[in-house]
mmCIF file of C-alpha atoms in Angstrom:
data_model
loop_
_atom_site.group_PDB
_atom_site.id
_atom_site.type_symbol
_atom_site.label_atom_id
_atom_site.label_comp_id
_atom_site.label_asym_id
_atom_site.label_seq_id
_atom_site.Cartn_x
_atom_site.Cartn_y
_atom_site.Cartn_z
ATOM 1 C CA UNK A 1 117.037 123.041 50.013
ATOM 2 C CA UNK A 2 114.374 125.349 49.813
ATOM 3 C CA UNK A 3 113.527 127.632 52.325
ATOM 4 C CA UNK A 4 111.315 130.896 52.634
ATOM 5 C CA UNK A 5 113.726 134.064 52.139
ATOM 6 C CA UNK A 6 112.856 137.772 52.920
ATOM 7 C CA UNK A 7 112.941 140.125 49.827
ATOM 8 C CA UNK A 8 110.852 143.426 50.597
ATOM 9 C CA UNK A 9 108.024 144.607 52.196
ATOM 10 C CA UNK A 10 105.116 142.177 51.751
ATOM 11 C CA UNK A 11 108.048 139.965 49.415
ATOM 12 C CA UNK A 12 108.615 136.577 50.381
ATOM 13 C CA UNK A 13 109.820 134.066 48.259
ATOM 14 C CA UNK A 14 110.718 130.214 48.525
ATOM 15 C CA UNK A 15 114.349 130.100 47.465
ATOM 16 C CA UNK A 16 116.656 127.448 47.063
ATOM 17 C CA UNK A 17 119.683 128.492 49.445
ATOM 18 C CA UNK A 18 122.419 126.177 50.997
ATOM 19 C CA UNK A 19 121.644 123.528 53.362
ATOM 20 C CA UNK A 20 122.589 124.084 56.512
ATOM 21 C CA UNK A 21 125.916 122.598 57.976
ATOM 22 C CA UNK A 22 127.451 121.423 61.443
ATOM 23 C CA UNK A 23 129.693 124.796 62.442
ATOM 24 C CA UNK A 24 129.953 124.102 66.369
ATOM 25 C CA UNK A 25 130.814 120.638 68.008
ATOM 26 C CA UNK A 26 127.080 121.010 70.176
ATOM 27 C CA UNK A 27 125.317 121.797 66.664
ATOM 28 C CA UNK A 28 122.334 119.289 65.267
ATOM 29 C CA UNK A 29 121.070 119.468 61.916
ATOM 30 C CA UNK A 30 117.165 119.057 61.433
ATOM 31 C CA UNK A 31 114.907 117.588 58.750
ATOM 32 C CA UNK A 32 111.679 120.149 59.320
ATOM 33 C CA UNK A 33 108.968 118.384 59.119
ATOM 34 C CA UNK A 34 106.357 120.985 60.068
ATOM 35 C CA UNK A 35 106.761 124.684 60.508
ATOM 36 C CA UNK A 36 104.154 127.176 61.596
ATOM 37 C CA UNK A 37 103.300 131.130 60.496
ATOM 38 C CA UNK A 38 103.078 132.924 63.605
ATOM 39 C CA UNK A 39 101.294 136.366 63.774
ATOM 40 C CA UNK A 40 104.601 138.073 64.593
ATOM 41 C CA UNK A 41 106.003 137.093 61.178
ATOM 42 C CA UNK A 42 103.784 139.484 59.897
ATOM 43 C CA UNK A 43 105.979 141.951 61.948
ATOM 44 C CA UNK A 44 108.435 141.068 59.403
ATOM 45 C CA UNK A 45 106.675 141.162 56.487
ATOM 46 C CA UNK A 46 105.008 144.524 56.878
ATOM 47 C CA UNK A 47 107.207 146.925 59.520
ATOM 48 C CA UNK A 48 110.608 145.466 60.501
ATOM 49 C CA UNK A 49 112.259 145.682 56.762
ATOM 50 C CA UNK A 50 115.117 148.108 58.135
ATOM 51 C CA UNK A 51 116.162 145.064 60.241
ATOM 52 C CA UNK A 52 116.495 142.328 57.335
ATOM 53 C CA UNK A 53 118.397 141.650 54.486
ATOM 54 C CA UNK A 54 116.891 139.963 51.520
ATOM 55 C CA UNK A 55 117.497 136.402 51.385
ATOM 56 C CA UNK A 56 117.243 136.118 55.168
ATOM 57 C CA UNK A 57 115.067 132.672 56.200
ATOM 58 C CA UNK A 58 112.313 133.355 58.241
ATOM 59 C CA UNK A 59 110.178 131.623 60.714
ATOM 60 C CA UNK A 60 110.660 130.212 64.560
ATOM 61 C CA UNK A 61 108.060 127.642 64.724
ATOM 62 C CA UNK A 62 109.583 124.348 63.656
ATOM 63 C CA UNK A 63 109.561 120.682 64.494
ATOM 64 C CA UNK A 64 111.677 117.704 62.872
ATOM 65 C CA UNK A 65 114.176 114.957 63.054
ATOM 66 C CA UNK A 66 117.687 115.106 63.465
ATOM 67 C CA UNK A 67 119.463 114.176 61.012
ATOM 68 C CA UNK A 68 123.346 114.904 61.883
ATOM 69 C CA UNK A 69 124.868 115.745 65.142
ATOM 70 C CA UNK A 70 128.080 117.687 66.132
ATOM 71 C CA UNK A 71 130.616 115.345 67.858
ATOM 72 C CA UNK A 72 129.828 116.629 71.605
ATOM 73 C CA UNK A 73 126.086 115.813 71.043
ATOM 74 C CA UNK A 74 125.038 113.478 73.588
ATOM 75 C CA UNK A 75 121.428 113.604 74.107
ATOM 76 C CA UNK A 76 120.136 113.266 70.665
ATOM 77 C CA UNK A 77 121.110 110.858 67.899
ATOM 78 C CA UNK A 78 119.924 110.907 64.270
ATOM 79 C CA UNK A 79 116.347 109.581 63.734
ATOM 80 C CA UNK A 80 115.047 111.501 67.169
ATOM 81 C CA UNK A 81 112.025 113.628 66.798
ATOM 82 C CA UNK A 82 112.614 117.378 68.328
ATOM 83 C CA UNK A 83 110.672 120.661 68.658
ATOM 84 C CA UNK A 84 112.958 123.837 68.149
ATOM 85 C CA UNK A 85 112.094 126.171 70.929
ATOM 86 C CA UNK A 86 111.798 130.195 69.033
ATOM 87 C CA UNK A 87 114.465 131.243 71.561
ATOM 88 C CA UNK A 88 118.009 130.285 70.929
ATOM 89 C CA UNK A 89 119.328 129.880 74.635
ATOM 90 C CA UNK A 90 121.962 127.810 76.205
ATOM 91 C CA UNK A 91 120.190 126.568 78.808
ATOM 92 C CA UNK A 92 123.399 126.385 81.171
ATOM 93 C CA UNK A 93 123.726 130.137 81.742
ATOM 94 C CA UNK A 94 122.326 131.920 84.912
ATOM 95 C CA UNK A 95 119.610 133.128 82.977
ATOM 96 C CA UNK A 96 118.814 129.897 81.558
ATOM 97 C CA UNK A 97 118.710 128.645 85.328
ATOM 98 C CA UNK A 98 116.400 131.575 86.428
ATOM 99 C CA UNK A 99 113.935 130.440 83.891
ATOM 100 C CA UNK A 100 114.419 133.197 81.575
ATOM 101 C CA UNK A 101 115.029 131.672 78.476
ATOM 102 C CA UNK A 102 114.369 134.860 76.369
ATOM 103 C CA UNK A 103 117.158 136.601 78.457
ATOM 104 C CA UNK A 104 120.081 134.013 77.704
ATOM 105 C CA UNK A 105 123.081 135.453 78.358
ATOM 106 C CA UNK A 106 125.065 133.212 75.826
ATOM 107 C CA UNK A 107 122.888 134.437 72.899
ATOM 108 C CA UNK A 108 122.057 138.395 73.886
ATOM 109 C CA UNK A 109 122.264 140.142 70.983
ATOM 110 C CA UNK A 110 124.115 143.070 73.377
ATOM 111 C CA UNK A 111 125.097 144.915 70.188
ATOM 112 C CA UNK A 112 121.619 146.051 70.045
ATOM 113 C CA UNK A 113 120.651 145.679 73.928
ATOM 114 C CA UNK A 114 118.677 142.794 73.488
ATOM 115 C CA UNK A 115 117.490 139.718 75.022
ATOM 116 C CA UNK A 116 117.882 136.041 73.578
ATOM 117 C CA UNK A 117 118.453 135.511 69.898
ATOM 118 C CA UNK A 118 115.429 134.103 68.052
ATOM 119 C CA UNK A 119 115.370 131.769 64.651
ATOM 120 C CA UNK A 120 114.299 133.667 61.994
ATOM 121 C CA UNK A 121 113.924 137.318 63.197
ATOM 122 C CA UNK A 122 115.786 139.841 62.203
ATOM 123 C CA UNK A 123 119.432 141.859 63.154
ATOM 124 C CA UNK A 124 118.073 142.586 66.579
ATOM 125 C CA UNK A 125 117.711 139.000 67.791
ATOM 126 C CA UNK A 126 120.741 137.752 66.156
ATOM 127 C CA UNK A 127 120.087 136.869 62.314
ATOM 128 C CA UNK A 128 120.163 133.774 63.165
ATOM 129 C CA UNK A 129 118.365 131.723 60.085
ATOM 130 C CA UNK A 130 114.993 130.507 60.240
ATOM 131 C CA UNK A 131 112.658 127.078 60.046
ATOM 132 C CA UNK A 132 110.352 128.073 57.278
ATOM 133 C CA UNK A 133 112.986 125.561 55.427
ATOM 134 C CA UNK A 134 113.826 122.094 54.740
ATOM 135 C CA UNK A 135 116.529 122.158 57.227
ATOM 136 C CA UNK A 136 117.555 123.729 60.294
ATOM 137 C CA UNK A 137 120.663 124.306 62.102
ATOM 138 C CA UNK A 138 120.031 123.833 65.916
ATOM 139 C CA UNK A 139 122.900 125.531 68.313
ATOM 140 C CA UNK A 140 123.322 123.652 71.808
ATOM 141 C CA UNK A 141 122.084 120.125 70.751
ATOM 142 C CA UNK A 142 122.399 119.057 74.270
ATOM 143 C CA UNK A 143 120.027 121.459 75.743
ATOM 144 C CA UNK A 144 117.980 123.155 73.521
ATOM 145 C CA UNK A 145 115.860 120.909 71.474
ATOM 146 C CA UNK A 146 112.769 119.429 72.890
ATOM 147 C CA UNK A 147 112.634 116.008 72.475
ATOM 148 C CA UNK A 148 108.911 114.347 71.737
ATOM 149 C CA UNK A 149 107.729 110.791 71.382
ATOM 150 C CA UNK A 150 107.510 108.837 68.136
ATOM 151 C CA UNK A 151 104.375 108.563 67.136
ATOM 152 C CA UNK A 152 100.933 111.280 67.192
ATOM 153 C CA UNK A 153 101.130 113.658 64.628
ATOM 154 C CA UNK A 154 103.089 116.678 64.288
ATOM 155 C CA UNK A 155 100.478 118.983 65.448
ATOM 156 C CA UNK A 156 100.471 117.236 69.184
ATOM 157 C CA UNK A 157 103.916 119.166 69.766
ATOM 158 C CA UNK A 158 104.855 122.024 67.023
ATOM 159 C CA UNK A 159 103.283 124.472 69.197
ATOM 160 C CA UNK A 160 105.689 123.607 71.700
ATOM 161 C CA UNK A 161 108.035 125.797 69.729
ATOM 162 C CA UNK A 162 105.676 128.771 70.505
ATOM 163 C CA UNK A 163 102.243 129.046 70.664
ATOM 164 C CA UNK A 164 101.773 126.894 73.553
ATOM 165 C CA UNK A 165 104.502 128.293 75.740
ATOM 166 C CA UNK A 166 103.942 132.309 74.831
ATOM 167 C CA UNK A 167 100.010 131.613 75.522
ATOM 168 C CA UNK A 168 100.684 129.314 79.267
ATOM 169 C CA UNK A 169 103.182 132.172 80.063
ATOM 170 C CA UNK A 170 100.599 134.954 78.819
ATOM 171 C CA UNK A 171 98.341 132.998 81.687
ATOM 172 C CA UNK A 172 100.611 132.470 83.968
ATOM 173 C CA UNK A 173 101.671 136.360 83.976
ATOM 174 C CA UNK A 174 97.653 137.300 84.317
ATOM 175 C CA UNK A 175 97.783 135.811 87.592
ATOM 176 C CA UNK A 176 93.962 135.113 87.487
ATOM 177 C CA UNK A 177 92.794 134.356 90.577
ATOM 178 C CA UNK A 178 91.169 130.770 91.049
ATOM 179 C CA UNK A 179 87.146 131.006 89.369
ATOM 180 C CA UNK A 180 88.167 134.922 88.374
ATOM 181 C CA UNK A 181 87.703 136.555 84.843
ATOM 182 C CA UNK A 182 90.307 137.291 82.198
ATOM 183 C CA UNK A 183 89.686 139.128 79.138
ATOM 184 C CA UNK A 184 92.081 138.238 76.053
ATOM 185 C CA UNK A 185 92.005 140.810 73.636
ATOM 186 C CA UNK A 186 92.693 139.004 69.773
ATOM 187 C CA UNK A 187 91.747 135.548 68.985
ATOM 188 C CA UNK A 188 94.581 134.861 66.547
ATOM 189 C CA UNK A 189 96.758 131.878 67.592
ATOM 190 C CA UNK A 190 98.318 133.271 70.742
ATOM 191 C CA UNK A 191 94.820 135.003 71.704
ATOM 192 C CA UNK A 192 92.621 131.756 70.814
ATOM 193 C CA UNK A 193 95.366 129.311 72.773
ATOM 194 C CA UNK A 194 95.447 131.460 75.668
ATOM 195 C CA UNK A 195 91.678 131.443 76.043
ATOM 196 C CA UNK A 196 91.729 127.441 76.176
ATOM 197 C CA UNK A 197 94.837 127.351 78.747
ATOM 198 C CA UNK A 198 93.196 130.401 81.484
ATOM 199 C CA UNK A 199 89.782 127.488 80.877
ATOM 200 C CA UNK A 200 92.143 124.781 81.785
ATOM 201 C CA UNK A 201 93.779 126.527 84.379
ATOM 202 C CA UNK A 202 90.453 127.579 86.164
ATOM 203 C CA UNK A 203 89.390 130.427 85.095
ATOM 204 C CA UNK A 204 85.584 131.312 85.943
ATOM 205 C CA UNK A 205 84.968 133.614 83.245
ATOM 206 C CA UNK A 206 87.145 133.997 79.788
ATOM 207 C CA UNK A 207 86.226 136.474 77.438
ATOM 208 C CA UNK A 208 87.187 137.004 74.091
ATOM 209 C CA UNK A 209 87.499 140.216 72.196
ATOM 210 C CA UNK A 210 87.851 140.413 68.090
ATOM 211 C CA UNK A 211 86.832 141.754 65.154
ATOM 212 C CA UNK A 212 87.182 138.895 62.976
ATOM 213 C CA UNK A 213 83.650 136.705 62.694
ATOM 214 C CA UNK A 214 85.409 133.456 62.402
ATOM 215 C CA UNK A 215 87.924 134.011 65.270
ATOM 216 C CA UNK A 216 84.935 135.192 67.378
ATOM 217 C CA UNK A 217 82.789 131.947 66.197
ATOM 218 C CA UNK A 218 86.040 129.242 66.963
ATOM 219 C CA UNK A 219 86.258 130.760 70.383
ATOM 220 C CA UNK A 220 82.885 130.869 71.376
ATOM 221 C CA UNK A 221 82.260 127.226 70.265
ATOM 222 C CA UNK A 222 84.574 126.454 73.306
ATOM 223 C CA UNK A 223 82.513 128.478 75.747
ATOM 224 C CA UNK A 224 84.769 131.446 75.698
ATOM 225 C CA UNK A 225 82.339 134.754 75.916
ATOM 226 C CA UNK A 226 83.062 136.901 72.625
ATOM 227 C CA UNK A 227 82.624 140.259 72.148
ATOM 228 C CA UNK A 228 82.910 141.551 68.197
ATOM 229 C CA UNK A 229 84.714 145.133 68.624
ATOM 230 C CA UNK A 230 83.024 146.450 65.443
ATOM 231 C CA UNK A 231 79.601 145.556 66.759
ATOM 232 C CA UNK A 232 80.021 147.123 70.343
ATOM 233 C CA UNK A 233 82.750 149.571 69.600
ATOM 234 C CA UNK A 234 82.992 152.214 72.492
ATOM 235 C CA UNK A 235 80.678 150.272 74.703
ATOM 236 C CA UNK A 236 82.755 147.694 74.660
ATOM 237 C CA UNK A 237 83.898 148.268 78.167
ATOM 238 C CA UNK A 238 80.541 148.770 80.019
ATOM 239 C CA UNK A 239 79.409 145.244 78.004
ATOM 240 C CA UNK A 240 82.678 143.558 79.568
ATOM 241 C CA UNK A 241 81.664 145.181 82.932
ATOM 242 C CA UNK A 242 78.148 144.173 82.898
ATOM 243 C CA UNK A 243 79.613 140.317 82.936
ATOM 244 C CA UNK A 244 82.093 140.842 85.600
ATOM 245 C CA UNK A 245 80.381 142.129 88.774
ATOM 246 C CA UNK A 246 80.507 145.932 87.273
ATOM 247 C CA UNK A 247 84.494 145.872 88.347
ATOM 248 C CA UNK A 248 85.525 144.667 84.961
ATOM 249 C CA UNK A 249 88.120 141.515 84.825
ATOM 250 C CA UNK A 250 90.872 140.835 86.973
ATOM 251 C CA UNK A 251 93.003 140.044 84.151
ATOM 252 C CA UNK A 252 93.305 141.354 80.493
ATOM 253 C CA UNK A 253 95.795 139.232 78.118
ATOM 254 C CA UNK A 254 96.751 141.794 75.110
ATOM 255 C CA UNK A 255 97.485 138.956 72.472
ATOM 256 C CA UNK A 256 97.436 142.012 69.801
ATOM 257 C CA UNK A 257 100.651 144.094 69.766
ATOM 258 C CA UNK A 258 102.128 147.032 67.798
ATOM 259 C CA UNK A 259 100.126 146.615 64.594
ATOM 260 C CA UNK A 260 96.592 146.846 66.364
ATOM 261 C CA UNK A 261 93.544 147.887 64.893
ATOM 262 C CA UNK A 262 93.090 151.878 64.119
ATOM 263 C CA UNK A 263 95.103 154.247 65.459
ATOM 264 C CA UNK A 264 95.311 155.790 61.967
ATOM 265 C CA UNK A 265 98.048 158.116 63.125
ATOM 266 C CA UNK A 266 100.529 155.869 64.328
ATOM 267 C CA UNK A 267 100.027 153.214 61.619
ATOM 268 C CA UNK A 268 100.576 156.204 58.791
ATOM 269 C CA UNK A 269 103.948 156.717 60.978
ATOM 270 C CA UNK A 270 104.579 153.172 60.807
ATOM 271 C CA UNK A 271 103.876 152.921 57.253
ATOM 272 C CA UNK A 272 106.165 156.211 56.429
ATOM 273 C CA UNK A 273 109.270 154.642 57.727
ATOM 274 C CA UNK A 274 109.152 151.721 56.046
ATOM 275 C CA UNK A 275 109.675 154.190 52.920
ATOM 276 C CA UNK A 276 112.938 155.321 54.057
ATOM 277 C CA UNK A 277 116.380 154.415 53.615
ATOM 278 C CA UNK A 278 117.107 151.273 55.862
ATOM 279 C CA UNK A 279 119.586 152.615 57.824
ATOM 280 C CA UNK A 280 117.828 156.011 58.403
ATOM 281 C CA UNK A 281 114.252 153.729 59.270
ATOM 282 C CA UNK A 282 116.261 151.352 61.585
ATOM 283 C CA UNK A 283 117.511 154.176 63.783
ATOM 284 C CA UNK A 284 114.505 156.486 63.564
ATOM 285 C CA UNK A 285 112.717 153.388 64.713
ATOM 286 C CA UNK A 286 114.696 152.375 67.288
ATOM 287 C CA UNK A 287 115.074 156.069 68.839
ATOM 288 C CA UNK A 288 111.477 157.285 68.133
ATOM 289 C CA UNK A 289 109.215 154.307 67.172
ATOM 290 C CA UNK A 290 105.526 154.661 67.910
ATOM 291 C CA UNK A 291 103.330 151.315 68.371
ATOM 292 C CA UNK A 292 99.805 151.335 67.592
ATOM 293 C CA UNK A 293 98.846 151.511 71.142
ATOM 294 C CA UNK A 294 94.670 150.664 70.536
ATOM 295 C CA UNK A 295 94.459 147.284 72.185
ATOM 296 C CA UNK A 296 96.611 148.301 75.009
ATOM 297 C CA UNK A 297 95.255 151.121 75.805
ATOM 298 C CA UNK A 298 91.698 148.733 75.694
ATOM 299 C CA UNK A 299 93.499 146.575 78.257
ATOM 300 C CA UNK A 300 93.973 149.416 80.741
ATOM 301 C CA UNK A 301 90.446 150.440 80.638
ATOM 302 C CA UNK A 302 89.217 146.960 80.728
ATOM 303 C CA UNK A 303 90.957 145.536 83.754
ATOM 304 C CA UNK A 304 89.566 146.328 86.937
ATOM 305 C CA UNK A 305 91.332 148.395 89.790
ATOM 306 C CA UNK A 306 93.672 146.089 91.372
ATOM 307 C CA UNK A 307 94.150 143.674 88.428
ATOM 308 C CA UNK A 308 96.580 142.519 85.942
ATOM 309 C CA UNK A 309 97.483 143.068 82.484
ATOM 310 C CA UNK A 310 99.833 140.308 80.560
ATOM 311 C CA UNK A 311 101.226 141.361 77.359
ATOM 312 C CA UNK A 312 102.155 138.595 74.870
ATOM 313 C CA UNK A 313 101.804 140.456 71.597
ATOM 314 C CA UNK A 314 104.831 141.931 70.240
ATOM 315 C CA UNK A 315 106.013 145.375 70.667
ATOM 316 C CA UNK A 316 108.667 147.496 69.619
ATOM 317 C CA UNK A 317 108.090 151.432 69.773
ATOM 318 C CA UNK A 318 110.570 153.498 71.790
ATOM 319 C CA UNK A 319 108.516 156.500 72.271
ATOM 320 C CA UNK A 320 105.164 155.000 72.900
ATOM 321 C CA UNK A 321 102.861 157.409 75.397
ATOM 322 C CA UNK A 322 101.519 155.412 77.990
ATOM 323 C CA UNK A 323 98.505 156.649 80.456
ATOM 324 C CA UNK A 324 100.778 156.126 83.694
ATOM 325 C CA UNK A 325 98.474 158.386 85.677
ATOM 326 C CA UNK A 326 95.507 155.808 84.751
ATOM 327 C CA UNK A 327 98.216 153.125 85.215
ATOM 328 C CA UNK A 328 98.918 154.113 88.740
ATOM 329 C CA UNK A 329 95.803 155.513 89.878
ATOM 330 C CA UNK A 330 93.794 152.009 89.177
ATOM 331 C CA UNK A 331 97.016 150.412 90.793
ATOM 332 C CA UNK A 332 97.069 147.947 87.815
ATOM 333 C CA UNK A 333 100.124 145.104 87.813
ATOM 334 C CA UNK A 334 101.880 144.859 84.273
ATOM 335 C CA UNK A 335 103.987 142.000 82.968
ATOM 336 C CA UNK A 336 105.219 141.000 79.710
ATOM 337 C CA UNK A 337 108.424 139.833 77.771
ATOM 338 C CA UNK A 338 109.359 137.039 75.177
ATOM 339 C CA UNK A 339 107.695 133.595 76.226
ATOM 340 C CA UNK A 340 110.906 131.450 78.211
ATOM 341 C CA UNK A 341 110.265 128.342 76.098
ATOM 342 C CA UNK A 342 112.008 125.806 78.248
ATOM 343 C CA UNK A 343 110.332 127.213 81.560
ATOM 344 C CA UNK A 344 107.091 125.689 80.700
ATOM 345 C CA UNK A 345 108.152 122.562 78.902
ATOM 346 C CA UNK A 346 107.328 120.195 81.755
ATOM 347 C CA UNK A 347 103.613 122.013 82.477
ATOM 348 C CA UNK A 348 103.061 121.333 78.478
ATOM 349 C CA UNK A 349 104.159 117.686 77.905
ATOM 350 C CA UNK A 350 101.700 115.974 79.773
ATOM 351 C CA UNK A 351 98.954 117.944 78.053
ATOM 352 C CA UNK A 352 100.024 116.769 74.589
ATOM 353 C CA UNK A 353 100.981 112.764 75.069
ATOM 354 C CA UNK A 354 97.538 111.485 76.468
ATOM 355 C CA UNK A 355 94.135 113.259 76.247
ATOM 356 C CA UNK A 356 94.008 116.689 74.118
ATOM 357 C CA UNK A 357 92.415 119.327 76.711
ATOM 358 C CA UNK A 358 93.593 121.920 74.626
ATOM 359 C CA UNK A 359 92.488 121.020 70.868
ATOM 360 C CA UNK A 360 95.622 121.147 69.665
ATOM 361 C CA UNK A 361 95.249 118.272 66.932
ATOM 362 C CA UNK A 362 92.475 120.636 65.532
ATOM 363 C CA UNK A 363 94.306 124.057 66.244
ATOM 364 C CA UNK A 364 95.366 124.787 62.832
ATOM 365 C CA UNK A 365 93.126 126.101 60.355
ATOM 366 C CA UNK A 366 95.618 125.387 57.447
ATOM 367 C CA UNK A 367 98.228 123.136 56.628
ATOM 368 C CA UNK A 368 99.905 123.775 53.356
ATOM 369 C CA UNK A 369 103.213 122.903 51.336
ATOM 370 C CA UNK A 370 105.986 125.712 52.130
ATOM 371 C CA UNK A 371 105.796 126.446 48.266
ATOM 372 C CA UNK A 372 102.641 128.211 49.013
ATOM 373 C CA UNK A 373 103.678 129.976 51.803
ATOM 374 C CA UNK A 374 103.991 133.276 49.930
ATOM 375 C CA UNK A 375 100.340 133.246 49.268
ATOM 376 C CA UNK A 376 100.174 132.276 52.967
ATOM 377 C CA UNK A 377 101.587 134.997 54.245
ATOM 378 C CA UNK A 378 98.857 137.414 52.248
ATOM 379 C CA UNK A 379 96.302 135.051 53.258
ATOM 380 C CA UNK A 380 97.335 135.301 57.063
ATOM 381 C CA UNK A 381 97.806 139.375 56.866
ATOM 382 C CA UNK A 382 94.324 140.203 55.495
ATOM 383 C CA UNK A 383 92.912 137.606 57.888
ATOM 384 C CA UNK A 384 91.196 135.944 54.603
ATOM 385 C CA UNK A 385 89.406 132.347 54.293
ATOM 386 C CA UNK A 386 89.096 131.981 58.187
ATOM 387 C CA UNK A 387 93.179 132.054 58.545
ATOM 388 C CA UNK A 388 93.908 131.478 62.313
ATOM 389 C CA UNK A 389 96.934 128.983 62.366
ATOM 390 C CA UNK A 390 99.326 128.227 59.237
ATOM 391 C CA UNK A 391 101.415 125.214 59.267
ATOM 392 C CA UNK A 392 104.061 123.995 56.791
ATOM 393 C CA UNK A 393 105.127 121.309 55.169
ATOM 394 C CA UNK A 394 108.784 121.741 53.659
#
């Protein structure tokens, strides 16, 4: 089959690799019909090379059609249409029963002290072959795939793999009071969808902050109060306070993460680490890694006293300096973590099967053949051509 594979920093290629096969009796093989490019894939493209090997298959946002089932699969049959969550979760352990699928005890990567395995996301999360490919082996065939109805376009459902549950959890964790205010930092796929979900769930004032004109315009068209960080600079906090009663927003969602704009010193440290031999770089990142924290610092500055910060952007630093005095003094609540996809499926499916209140059918800015994936990664990283959400057709 054809699959997108990692070969080095900013070097991904569409290669011919062996087809996946049934390995366990509850496995299913899915023929991928649509698969997404996620902002967190760019961390693999740029930073996480020490935890990858040449030939690793990337991608964790696939959907498709069941081609083959293992002998113990009873919940699906060939021809069924399914979305595959990015968490590799069993659905039956204690953590899954608590709705904490990203902490699944069956697939935790204990070697690295991490939570559940993820499709297409490094040795730190199980080195499971990903979904930017023509076919995908999916374990836990009775409990992991999300069955969706035939008929509507893939765009109706593919975001159940990651974007929708991640944004829904980000808003849920943000604890926006009814009619309250929320600021979303970063208007990429997760930030953009978070603004839509926040409005749908009753936020009175939704604020979006970014640097990219096309992303700001896209959010503004849906009623979001947008601020261009390049334009406001150090005055951004004052500007946001002016439309939130002088206090700041009740909640802030950081949808940016470890590769925030600015923070030249931390950026230099990240880049220098990627130049080291993999074994040394991996140890350094695990013990002394530092993220670019511009977005998180801004979130702490923006949020009102007694408010809540929700982190959905990926952070990976082990030695990040945090202003704990400010967090304590402002009585800030902080929630974070990988999305627990299955926890939110019942909330999300009704929004996808009739009307389209979140605008999922128009959410993608680019739909490309998988063969163009290397160029798409470059375009998405450099924020060219209005790229917000890219879908591939294998």
